[in-house]
XYZ file of C-alpha atoms in Angstrom:
776
model
C 102.324 57.970 65.025
C 102.168 54.672 63.464
C 104.536 51.989 63.506
C 104.574 51.904 59.817
C 105.912 55.428 59.783
C 108.723 54.809 62.060
C 110.154 51.724 60.670
C 108.682 51.502 57.211
C 110.030 52.937 53.991
C 108.554 56.309 53.237
C 106.486 56.842 50.211
C 108.046 57.450 46.560
C 107.629 61.358 46.887
C 108.345 61.812 50.456
C 111.997 62.303 51.706
C 113.474 63.069 55.187
C 114.443 66.691 55.034
C 117.449 68.434 57.193
C 117.149 72.358 57.467
C 120.546 74.196 56.893
C 121.364 77.290 58.734
C 124.433 78.119 56.388
C 124.879 75.557 53.891
C 123.563 75.487 50.178
C 124.282 72.077 48.617
C 124.463 71.990 44.901
C 124.016 68.812 42.901
C 127.239 66.818 41.847
C 129.236 68.581 45.066
C 130.397 66.692 47.776
C 129.802 68.747 51.426
C 130.425 68.026 55.241
C 127.520 68.863 57.053
C 127.149 69.016 61.158
C 123.788 68.508 62.785
C 122.734 68.785 66.132
C 118.751 69.413 66.320
C 117.084 65.935 67.240
C 114.932 65.780 64.302
C 117.936 66.672 62.011
C 119.805 63.466 63.681
C 116.841 61.306 63.225
C 116.460 62.420 59.806
C 120.273 61.472 58.966
C 120.075 58.343 60.840
C 116.606 57.197 59.376
C 118.542 57.956 55.733
C 121.475 55.880 56.571
C 119.168 52.804 57.401
C 116.734 53.138 54.489
C 118.743 54.083 51.060
C 121.226 56.860 52.681
C 119.456 59.616 50.728
C 117.975 62.845 52.367
C 116.966 66.334 51.448
C 119.105 69.380 52.120
C 117.318 72.653 52.237
C 118.234 76.004 53.306
C 115.921 77.648 56.077
C 115.501 81.466 55.851
C 115.837 82.405 59.335
C 118.848 80.882 60.873
C 117.482 81.429 64.409
C 114.276 79.433 64.148
C 114.868 75.863 65.580
C 111.753 74.102 64.289
C 111.039 76.042 60.781
C 107.651 75.637 59.418
C 107.054 75.029 55.425
C 106.934 79.243 54.977
C 110.339 79.376 56.604
C 112.383 76.984 54.241
C 113.281 77.780 50.812
C 111.159 76.188 48.133
C 114.010 74.521 46.039
C 116.575 71.992 48.006
C 119.051 69.369 47.050
C 118.650 65.515 47.355
C 121.824 64.179 49.030
C 123.633 60.867 49.361
C 125.283 60.135 52.655
C 128.782 58.784 52.026
C 130.038 58.972 55.884
C 128.587 59.394 59.012
C 130.026 59.899 62.622
C 128.940 61.260 66.265
C 131.038 63.094 68.588
C 131.069 63.604 72.446
C 129.213 66.939 72.343
C 126.256 65.340 70.979
C 126.834 66.675 67.263
C 126.656 64.581 64.322
C 128.710 64.795 61.002
C 128.070 63.629 57.783
C 129.754 63.674 54.214
C 126.852 64.257 51.498
C 126.883 64.524 47.604
C 124.185 66.563 46.204
C 122.273 64.348 43.672
C 119.233 66.375 42.122
C 116.923 69.354 42.890
C 113.695 69.270 44.264
C 110.735 71.390 44.922
C 108.947 70.947 48.301
C 105.234 70.599 48.144
C 104.248 69.879 51.807
C 105.674 69.036 55.010
C 104.154 65.524 56.388
C 103.501 65.280 60.373
C 103.682 62.322 62.621
C 107.233 61.423 61.822
C 110.209 61.734 64.323
C 111.932 63.814 61.914
C 110.904 66.592 59.236
C 109.495 64.642 56.497
C 108.301 66.431 53.125
C 106.405 65.472 50.096
C 108.593 66.714 47.214
C 108.832 67.104 43.369
C 111.980 66.238 41.590
C 113.114 68.888 39.121
C 114.567 67.447 35.694
C 117.151 69.483 34.206
C 117.313 70.230 30.507
C 120.212 68.535 29.145
C 120.033 69.912 25.526
C 123.021 72.226 25.171
C 123.272 75.314 22.986
C 125.914 77.263 21.308
C 125.879 79.908 23.694
C 125.553 77.560 26.693
C 128.832 75.653 25.491
C 130.494 79.034 24.891
C 129.662 80.222 28.444
C 130.722 76.891 29.790
C 133.956 77.347 28.434
C 134.554 80.895 29.416
C 133.517 79.530 32.862
C 135.720 76.663 33.157
C 138.865 79.233 32.124
C 137.974 81.452 34.774
C 137.285 78.743 37.378
C 140.785 77.620 36.835
C 142.313 81.125 37.126
C 140.685 81.768 40.498
C 141.921 78.226 41.636
C 145.448 79.906 41.086
C 144.232 83.090 43.224
C 143.019 80.966 46.414
C 145.260 79.577 48.835
C 145.322 75.666 49.713
C 143.251 74.414 46.773
C 143.675 70.678 46.119
C 144.947 69.811 42.775
C 142.639 67.321 41.866
C 139.627 69.910 41.506
C 141.482 71.418 38.551
C 141.340 68.136 36.967
C 137.503 67.782 38.049
C 136.945 71.104 36.179
C 138.630 69.941 33.024
C 137.004 66.857 32.918
C 133.606 68.289 33.540
C 131.825 68.970 30.055
C 128.188 69.319 30.970
C 127.276 73.022 31.462
C 124.727 72.662 34.318
C 126.882 70.335 36.136
C 129.934 72.671 35.608
C 127.910 75.725 37.011
C 126.865 73.888 40.195
C 130.658 72.829 40.868
C 131.689 76.347 40.429
C 129.020 77.899 42.518
C 129.860 75.759 45.381
C 133.632 76.999 45.064
C 132.275 80.694 45.495
C 132.069 82.301 49.072
C 129.412 84.534 48.206
C 126.085 85.578 50.285
C 123.681 82.462 51.023
C 120.956 84.534 49.258
C 123.175 84.650 46.155
C 123.849 80.691 46.257
C 120.167 79.901 46.865
C 119.180 82.160 43.995
C 121.698 80.022 41.822
C 120.074 76.846 43.226
C 116.553 77.838 42.235
C 117.638 79.081 38.530
C 116.692 75.828 36.646
C 117.599 77.125 33.298
C 121.188 75.891 32.409
C 122.321 78.779 30.116
C 121.075 81.406 32.854
C 122.774 79.728 35.496
C 126.045 79.776 33.624
C 125.686 83.423 32.923
C 125.169 84.268 36.882
C 127.721 81.913 37.822
C 130.216 83.743 35.369
C 129.318 87.335 36.485
C 129.886 85.979 40.301
C 133.131 84.564 39.461
C 134.385 87.494 37.521
C 133.549 89.917 40.389
C 135.522 87.498 42.572
C 138.577 87.351 40.409
C 138.681 91.047 40.510
C 138.446 91.232 44.256
C 141.122 88.515 44.819
C 143.668 90.160 42.206
C 143.238 93.559 44.302
C 143.643 91.588 47.610
C 146.780 89.707 46.298
C 148.516 93.521 45.207
C 147.532 94.931 48.543
C 148.893 92.030 50.109
C 152.064 92.058 48.222
C 152.496 95.950 48.623
C 152.046 95.557 52.397
C 154.693 92.760 52.421
C 157.329 95.144 50.554
C 156.585 97.521 53.021
C 157.024 95.399 56.046
C 160.276 94.323 54.415
C 161.189 97.643 54.035
C 160.635 98.301 57.552
C 162.242 95.463 58.903
C 165.552 96.149 56.796
C 165.370 99.638 58.217
C 165.280 98.491 61.734
C 167.956 96.073 61.399
C 170.298 98.632 59.655
C 169.324 100.958 62.860
C 170.367 98.503 65.105
C 173.326 97.752 63.313
C 173.944 101.599 63.377
C 173.460 101.521 67.171
C 175.913 98.769 67.602
C 178.419 100.626 65.696
C 177.972 103.811 67.361
C 178.406 101.934 70.691
C 181.857 100.522 69.668
C 182.615 104.064 68.724
C 181.584 105.387 71.990
C 179.073 107.810 70.213
C 175.713 106.200 71.402
C 175.193 108.820 74.282
C 174.953 111.731 71.996
C 171.209 111.227 71.241
C 170.164 110.651 74.669
C 172.257 113.558 75.899
C 170.278 115.991 73.687
C 167.046 114.652 74.570
C 168.042 115.234 78.406
C 169.106 118.682 77.625
C 165.756 119.635 76.045
C 163.920 118.090 78.997
C 165.948 120.135 81.356
C 165.396 123.337 78.969
C 161.845 122.921 79.062
C 161.583 122.687 82.677
C 163.649 126.305 82.568
C 161.825 127.768 79.772
C 159.245 129.262 82.394
C 156.421 128.290 79.910
C 152.701 128.472 80.557
C 151.127 125.484 81.712
C 149.367 124.426 78.689
C 152.288 125.033 76.400
C 154.570 123.067 78.787
C 152.119 120.199 78.576
C 152.161 120.141 74.917
C 156.203 120.610 74.902
C 156.314 117.353 77.205
C 153.803 115.574 74.971
C 156.320 116.289 71.939
C 159.082 115.443 73.810
C 157.635 111.906 74.513
C 156.935 111.312 71.016
C 160.651 112.533 70.182
C 161.995 109.865 72.557
C 159.891 106.977 70.704
C 161.464 108.209 67.178
C 164.599 106.758 65.907
C 166.976 109.325 65.630
C 167.529 108.135 61.814
C 164.102 109.191 60.472
C 163.696 112.266 58.897
C 160.787 113.552 61.385
C 163.121 113.458 64.174
C 165.172 116.386 63.155
C 161.816 118.525 62.631
C 160.804 117.310 66.061
C 164.140 118.311 67.699
C 164.233 121.722 65.825
C 160.694 122.549 66.999
C 161.296 121.675 70.738
C 164.639 123.951 70.438
C 162.265 126.780 69.095
C 160.100 126.067 72.180
C 162.915 126.301 74.518
C 164.623 129.329 73.174
C 161.733 131.678 72.906
C 161.371 134.070 75.931
C 158.406 132.893 77.783
C 158.964 133.902 81.474
C 157.660 137.405 82.649
C 160.194 140.214 81.851
C 161.953 141.817 84.873
C 160.752 145.503 85.258
C 163.657 148.351 84.868
C 163.429 151.532 86.423
C 162.918 154.313 83.716
C 164.736 157.447 84.424
C 163.247 160.286 82.530
C 165.881 162.731 83.059
C 168.218 160.090 81.749
C 165.548 159.389 78.807
C 165.582 162.865 78.092
C 169.659 163.329 78.031
C 169.799 160.060 75.601
C 167.259 161.776 73.027
C 169.235 164.986 73.118
C 172.521 163.110 72.781
C 171.128 161.071 69.786
C 168.982 163.778 68.060
C 169.076 167.292 67.213
C 166.004 168.970 66.865
C 162.594 167.122 66.461
C 161.541 168.468 69.476
C 157.783 167.773 69.272
C 158.912 164.211 68.784
C 161.086 164.110 71.898
C 158.355 165.218 73.984
C 155.882 162.608 72.813
C 158.475 160.004 73.384
C 158.993 161.271 76.914
C 155.594 161.272 77.399
C 155.187 157.514 76.244
C 158.071 156.664 78.590
C 156.564 158.571 81.466
C 153.337 156.307 81.044
C 155.462 153.432 81.015
C 157.142 154.294 84.356
C 153.697 155.097 85.939
C 151.924 151.728 84.586
C 154.513 149.147 83.495
C 152.116 146.513 82.979
C 149.634 148.822 80.855
C 149.364 148.180 77.065
C 151.484 150.584 75.360
C 150.325 152.442 72.330
C 152.063 151.472 68.997
C 153.840 154.358 67.739
C 154.501 154.656 63.976
C 157.042 157.305 62.696
C 156.301 158.742 59.150
C 158.794 160.663 57.220
C 161.228 160.939 54.402
C 164.090 158.590 54.284
C 167.221 159.519 56.346
C 165.201 161.575 58.789
C 166.324 159.194 61.911
C 163.038 156.922 62.244
C 165.221 153.903 63.119
C 167.584 155.668 65.203
C 164.601 157.041 67.330
C 163.620 153.775 68.029
C 167.168 152.665 69.201
C 167.054 155.440 71.550
C 163.890 154.444 73.045
C 165.368 150.991 73.793
C 168.343 152.640 75.394
C 166.069 154.809 77.322
C 163.914 151.911 78.695
C 167.137 149.577 79.212
C 165.467 147.122 77.025
C 166.993 145.169 74.004
C 166.268 146.521 70.370
C 165.375 144.232 67.358
C 164.440 145.510 63.946
C 162.196 143.709 61.944
C 162.239 144.703 58.240
C 159.036 144.258 56.385
C 160.119 146.227 53.174
C 159.089 143.676 50.102
C 157.389 141.210 52.454
C 154.571 139.658 50.356
C 153.720 136.275 52.166
C 151.413 136.015 55.240
C 153.719 133.269 56.505
C 156.542 135.609 57.086
C 154.736 137.153 59.873
C 152.840 134.166 61.134
C 154.932 131.595 60.307
C 154.830 128.157 58.065
C 152.816 125.167 59.296
C 155.240 122.169 60.552
C 153.864 120.069 57.764
C 155.854 121.776 55.147
C 159.730 120.812 55.077
C 161.896 123.771 56.219
C 159.182 125.402 58.067
C 160.185 128.346 60.757
C 158.359 130.593 62.720
C 157.580 134.166 61.358
C 159.711 137.129 61.628
C 158.066 138.228 65.027
C 159.027 135.250 66.963
C 162.443 135.288 65.349
C 162.850 138.533 66.426
C 161.849 137.972 69.889
C 164.389 134.971 69.845
C 167.132 137.204 68.867
C 166.377 139.830 71.613
C 165.858 137.269 74.282
C 163.160 138.998 76.226
C 159.447 139.407 76.196
C 159.509 143.023 76.691
C 162.059 144.014 73.972
C 161.536 146.946 71.928
C 160.714 145.618 68.359
C 161.091 148.026 65.373
C 158.546 147.064 62.502
C 160.553 148.715 59.604
C 158.759 150.053 56.184
C 155.427 148.985 57.067
C 154.069 150.898 53.816
C 156.227 148.374 51.752
C 154.254 145.414 52.619
C 152.552 143.981 49.495
C 149.825 141.457 48.953
C 150.150 138.476 46.635
C 148.905 134.855 46.095
C 150.482 133.763 49.416
C 148.029 135.996 51.409
C 148.153 139.739 52.687
C 150.980 140.149 55.275
C 149.284 143.388 56.458
C 146.241 141.372 57.385
C 148.537 139.134 59.742
C 149.816 142.256 61.257
C 146.449 143.149 62.504
C 146.964 140.772 65.414
C 150.432 141.682 66.227
C 149.585 145.430 66.484
C 146.262 145.048 68.326
C 146.739 145.534 72.219
C 143.496 143.765 72.687
C 144.536 140.667 70.908
C 148.358 140.459 70.949
C 148.467 138.794 74.303
C 147.362 135.575 72.501
C 149.144 135.935 69.243
C 149.120 132.338 67.541
C 152.305 131.427 65.329
C 151.484 128.732 62.681
C 154.609 127.077 63.245
C 154.684 127.208 67.325
C 150.716 126.223 67.227
C 150.685 128.013 70.890
C 149.548 131.389 71.987
C 152.436 133.486 72.793
C 152.123 136.959 74.909
C 152.950 139.975 72.539
C 151.545 142.663 74.877
C 154.738 143.496 76.796
C 156.729 144.259 73.549
C 156.911 147.895 72.923
C 156.303 147.973 68.850
C 157.464 150.808 66.995
C 156.753 150.913 63.239
C 158.187 153.244 60.641
C 156.704 154.278 57.401
C 157.780 156.769 54.259
C 154.084 157.203 53.198
C 151.305 156.778 55.646
C 148.902 156.777 52.575
C 150.415 153.406 51.437
C 149.705 151.550 54.881
C 146.256 149.723 55.013
C 143.667 151.670 57.018
C 143.038 148.881 59.278
C 146.578 148.890 60.104
C 146.779 152.528 60.373
C 143.972 152.431 62.623
C 145.970 150.377 65.224
C 148.849 152.998 65.319
C 149.503 156.603 66.593
C 150.998 158.069 63.765
C 153.871 160.595 64.466
C 154.971 162.790 61.604
C 158.871 163.293 61.018
C 159.295 166.386 58.472
C 162.421 167.109 56.916
C 165.347 169.119 58.383
C 166.279 172.689 57.900
C 169.453 173.754 56.365
C 170.687 174.704 59.868
C 169.517 171.600 61.377
C 171.444 169.738 58.749
C 174.664 171.762 59.884
C 174.406 170.971 63.405
C 173.417 167.094 62.904
C 176.741 167.009 60.292
C 178.787 168.891 63.095
C 177.561 166.803 66.041
C 177.093 163.433 64.573
C 178.049 162.911 61.000
C 181.518 164.251 61.051
C 182.822 162.205 64.181
C 181.246 159.195 62.770
C 182.763 159.601 59.550
C 186.145 160.579 61.002
C 186.236 157.460 63.039
C 185.345 155.208 60.216
C 188.022 156.388 58.087
C 190.577 156.466 60.702
C 190.979 160.041 61.013
C 191.018 162.366 64.349
C 189.647 165.670 64.695
C 193.452 167.376 64.389
C 193.892 165.396 61.012
C 190.737 166.784 59.194
C 188.556 169.620 59.850
C 185.650 171.260 58.074
C 184.751 174.816 58.366
C 181.079 176.022 58.529
C 181.418 177.509 54.928
C 182.277 174.332 53.769
C 179.542 172.396 55.719
C 176.756 175.260 54.345
C 178.013 174.777 50.662
C 177.824 170.865 51.071
C 174.100 171.025 52.317
C 173.122 173.628 49.966
C 174.910 172.704 46.647
C 175.611 169.112 46.658
C 172.494 167.639 48.552
C 168.763 168.287 48.162
C 166.865 165.694 50.622
C 164.838 165.919 53.644
C 167.170 163.622 55.605
C 170.927 163.591 56.007
C 171.678 160.329 54.397
C 172.853 161.588 51.139
C 174.883 164.407 53.245
C 176.866 161.768 55.183
C 177.788 160.053 51.909
C 179.290 163.212 50.718
C 180.836 163.947 54.029
C 182.327 160.492 53.588
C 183.928 161.143 50.068
C 185.704 164.287 51.227
C 186.859 162.037 54.574
C 188.476 159.691 52.245
C 190.060 162.254 50.166
C 191.617 163.541 53.402
C 192.270 160.171 54.421
C 194.297 159.527 51.450
C 196.542 162.698 51.747
C 196.981 161.961 55.576
C 198.191 158.342 54.715
C 200.514 159.503 51.984
C 202.045 161.919 54.151
C 201.427 164.877 52.008
C 199.752 166.820 54.996
C 199.340 166.207 58.621
C 196.394 168.202 58.551
C 193.760 168.677 56.114
C 190.968 171.714 56.337
C 188.291 171.449 54.076
C 186.688 174.794 53.214
C 183.808 175.506 50.482
C 186.466 176.280 47.981
C 187.959 172.614 47.833
C 184.706 170.691 47.436
C 184.689 171.402 43.381
C 187.977 169.483 43.337
C 186.924 166.846 45.883
C 183.205 166.207 44.912
C 183.155 167.715 41.247
C 180.669 170.546 40.236
C 177.776 171.597 42.199
C 174.909 169.359 41.966
C 172.052 171.821 42.455
C 171.972 175.461 41.199
C 169.772 178.109 42.667
C 168.163 178.883 39.111
C 164.941 180.670 40.470
C 165.910 183.919 39.325
C 166.992 182.720 36.006
C 163.621 180.900 35.467
C 161.265 183.401 36.535
C 162.319 186.320 34.506
C 159.974 186.310 31.676
C 155.975 186.159 31.944
C 154.424 182.801 31.957
C 156.641 181.209 34.608
C 155.684 180.508 38.199
C 157.323 178.857 41.244
C 155.405 176.129 42.811
C 155.894 174.076 46.175
C 155.590 170.359 46.008
C 155.492 167.736 48.700
C 157.092 164.173 47.864
C 158.092 161.070 49.941
C 161.371 162.307 50.365
C 160.546 165.978 51.496
C 159.513 169.082 50.122
C 160.696 170.493 46.490
C 160.100 173.346 44.182
C 158.617 173.122 40.929
C 158.242 175.322 38.001
C 154.862 176.251 36.139
C 155.342 177.494 32.201
C 152.623 178.801 29.956
C 153.063 179.737 26.562
C 150.648 180.899 23.865
C 150.975 179.781 20.088
C 148.895 180.013 17.085
C 146.152 177.571 17.004
C 142.430 176.586 17.757
C 141.976 177.404 21.619
C 143.250 173.980 22.814
C 144.926 173.500 26.127
C 147.984 171.407 26.060
C 149.520 170.053 29.184
C 152.830 168.101 29.224
C 155.338 167.208 32.056
C 153.958 163.735 33.134
C 150.952 165.490 35.184
C 148.411 163.350 36.919
C 144.740 163.885 36.545
C 144.597 165.905 39.601
C 147.139 168.335 38.214
C 145.374 168.604 34.865
C 142.152 169.307 36.463
C 144.186 172.016 38.396
C 145.286 173.562 35.135
C 141.867 173.433 33.239
C 140.222 175.328 36.572
C 143.020 177.749 36.359
C 142.418 178.582 32.683
C 138.620 178.990 33.424
C 139.279 181.227 36.219
C 141.691 183.315 34.075
C 139.140 183.668 31.349
C 136.323 184.671 33.801
C 138.580 187.549 35.360
C 140.087 188.770 32.145
C 138.106 192.011 32.170
C 139.326 192.630 36.009
C 142.840 191.824 35.000
C 142.811 194.219 31.981
C 143.149 191.118 29.397
C 141.704 191.742 26.151
C 138.805 189.199 25.247
C 140.682 188.398 21.765
C 143.651 187.447 23.583
C 142.081 183.696 23.979
C 141.089 183.569 20.344
C 142.837 181.733 17.831
C 145.667 180.340 20.312
C 146.683 177.206 21.978
C 147.707 177.455 25.549
C 150.539 174.930 26.419
C 151.310 174.490 30.282
C 154.418 172.551 30.906
C 156.249 171.375 34.212
C 159.911 170.565 33.859
C 161.413 167.302 34.434
C 159.022 165.547 32.414
C 160.215 162.024 33.169
C 159.241 162.438 36.803
C 155.425 161.857 37.558
C 153.584 164.651 39.029
C 150.336 164.890 40.693
C 148.660 166.466 43.997
C 146.209 168.885 44.841
C 148.131 172.004 45.463
C 149.340 173.210 42.289
C 146.368 175.255 41.349
C 147.614 178.861 42.564
C 151.029 178.409 40.797
C 148.959 177.349 37.601
C 146.798 180.165 37.944
C 149.514 182.841 38.478
C 151.685 181.388 35.442
C 148.533 181.980 32.911
C 147.736 185.272 34.507
C 151.307 186.272 34.169
C 151.402 184.962 30.334
C 148.093 187.022 29.645
C 148.953 190.074 31.417
C 152.484 190.161 30.167
C 153.667 190.725 33.942
C 156.724 188.858 35.117
C 156.334 187.056 38.430
C 158.663 188.123 41.216
C 161.714 185.715 41.278
C 162.029 185.507 45.047
C 158.085 184.179 45.523
C 157.255 180.471 45.672
C 153.372 179.375 45.941
C 151.160 176.829 47.132
C 147.514 176.141 47.286
C 144.447 174.812 45.645
C 141.799 176.957 44.091
C 138.355 177.034 43.317
C 136.350 178.191 40.309
C 135.015 181.257 42.617
C 138.729 182.056 43.074
C 139.005 180.794 46.732
C 142.589 179.569 47.761
C 141.854 176.290 49.426
C 144.225 174.709 51.988
C 146.754 171.958 51.298
C 149.208 169.537 53.369
C 152.805 169.304 53.929
C 153.129 172.964 54.847
C 156.373 172.463 56.785
C 158.089 170.517 54.255
C 157.283 173.068 51.575
C 158.588 175.983 53.349
C 162.051 174.074 54.071
C 162.032 173.449 50.383
C 161.452 176.993 49.744
C 164.195 178.101 52.173
C 166.661 175.636 50.558
C 165.992 176.809 47.074
C 167.052 180.552 48.409
C 163.551 181.908 48.031
C 162.353 184.519 50.621
C 158.661 185.045 49.992
C 156.102 182.020 50.531
C 152.466 182.559 49.328
C 150.274 180.124 51.565
C 146.390 179.523 51.895
C 145.192 181.742 54.697
C 143.733 178.616 56.199
C 147.017 176.836 56.638
C 148.423 179.559 58.747
C 147.819 177.339 61.866
C 150.371 174.959 60.349
C 153.314 177.537 60.738
C 153.918 176.501 64.349
C 155.672 173.477 63.171
C 157.975 175.385 61.208
C 161.437 176.196 63.280
C 161.752 179.643 64.373
C 164.926 180.093 62.354
C 163.048 179.633 59.093
C 159.800 181.609 60.059
C 162.348 184.634 60.591
C 164.177 184.001 57.761
C 161.223 184.108 55.348
C 158.078 186.352 54.671
C 154.710 184.749 54.405
C 151.741 185.993 52.278
C 148.502 184.505 53.288
C 146.011 184.154 50.613
C 142.191 184.274 50.768
C 141.476 184.357 47.137
C 143.309 184.661 43.674
C 143.266 188.357 43.827
C 145.812 188.193 46.764
C 147.875 186.183 44.936
C 147.821 188.387 41.765
C 148.861 191.480 43.959
C 151.645 189.654 45.838
C 153.329 187.585 42.900
C 153.130 189.878 39.785
C 155.255 192.454 39.335
């Protein structure tokens, strides 16, 4: 290197260059820089000794110590050094002010510093109206951002107000922005003043929006912190007040009590771990927070549930049979099935018990059978009513995220029973309805499935609970209304209605003593005769069960109590003749003979959800055009039965000695009285046929005969269901002959012996058998 290059003055177009890693210097802006690389220090010192100017340029890659021409940005800023100092850590500091832009042409070798031949950039000083407008807008926005930035010198606003040149204003504002280095370098390389003003204005607008949002978030956070500090101070004051009143130990006592209950609850290990974790959360909470009470209630539920293994109790089958006999009259087949169930439980206590479902009309004793099973097993009994349940959460519970959430009815029942092997009766499973809140019957599938209920998960509890030791018993009035998937998980046991004799025995054994006690009477103060009971059953009630019968007995007991309490009589004897004065006129007349004394009327047997019943089928001919008129709220099945019956009568007109002209120019009206009651079912075909055959042959149907069965167009009599209930209905109505399909003869075993002996049965293979047995 020549001595002239070291000590002499540089050529006019050559400057000492300082590459910067993280600084972009704009003209007219004062910026402190720090240098440490030997060539950069040499450049700063050379500039101080020879005129005090040097070039500041941004290097593209900050990791390079000795950048080449390609690694330097093309445009830099000529700067004047105003202050210079060095520190003990070999770092040199200078305060520089930008003067003018330059463009690097080439780097020159043989200098102790980075020297470059440059071309100075002369900016256009001509101002356009658009540039003036942009400058005015930029000045306003710049003053606005100064108010949002912290610790900004007040002189800076005066500088901006005093700066009128648009290009100079753009450079000053650009230096204030803390954007990316690439963005600032792009502004430095934008030589057109109007274009540079526009770019800086866009960057400034975006930065103002960010600062405003930051300020709003900061203010909101400060408000929240202030609110928390206020609540903290209030809680501390509350604790001090409670301490002065001697009430500060209550919360700690409750938490300690919960800790003891968790230890005693006998939870599975994974549940206990979760409970202790929740307890630790509770300890960290303030008792004044809203979540504290929810957490405390959850832990109370966890500790109240019967987690521990149930103690096995010895089952005495003789005692169980005695309990069933004492609680229920009749129902022999049902009792036998229950004893079998108990016998299996005795031999295999840990086995999965089948879910029994008692199906029958109201008042036949389904719920009391469940109570008897619980007594026989020596276990607690709990009843869960499902009638009208339409929300899945009532079975599975609500999640704890909801205010006021609770476990479902299953776990509530277990908590009430206090034992994991209780007898739980799910009452009225056929009354469950789906809604927008889900299908509760779908939630029952896991409860009633022995393969799944060992890990039943309630939404509120959030932990599996073993339901496999619970003896589930369901009840329903109509099994067809139970969803097939739920029905598949249960063993259905039909409970038909009671016969008249069974009702009298039930009234004598159970209903009369219970109503005497409820009305404050003794056996010596009120007595029912057998005739009175028989009249009460026959004339004032018509039901499959005994619920209405008990209500009527209660009415008579209240009448007797009034006489005994008033001192009129010391002992009241209720006779059949007294019922009219006490209960009013009889409610049900035996009008079969009256209703069937003319052709075209037949007595049919029907099944209803409350037991069997009789219905009359009336047929009439009127002048018309051959139409078939059907009235009486008949369903589609019964309408089709009537049409089939008419077709069958027409097809057999010759064999029944009916003139072919009998069907001409007439309308046939078939009516089933009690028109306000909807009727449907596949068992009225025989009655429809006999009514039409009676009408056209002008032969009266025997008044003591009732019939049921479906017919085919070939004249076959097809089997139907509900035979036992229909036979009992015929007996209640005072009928003596019952016509049944021959293929239903096997169902006669379910009928009590007393009823079989009281009635005469005619078995029908085809409609010819029905004509011979029914028509006079």
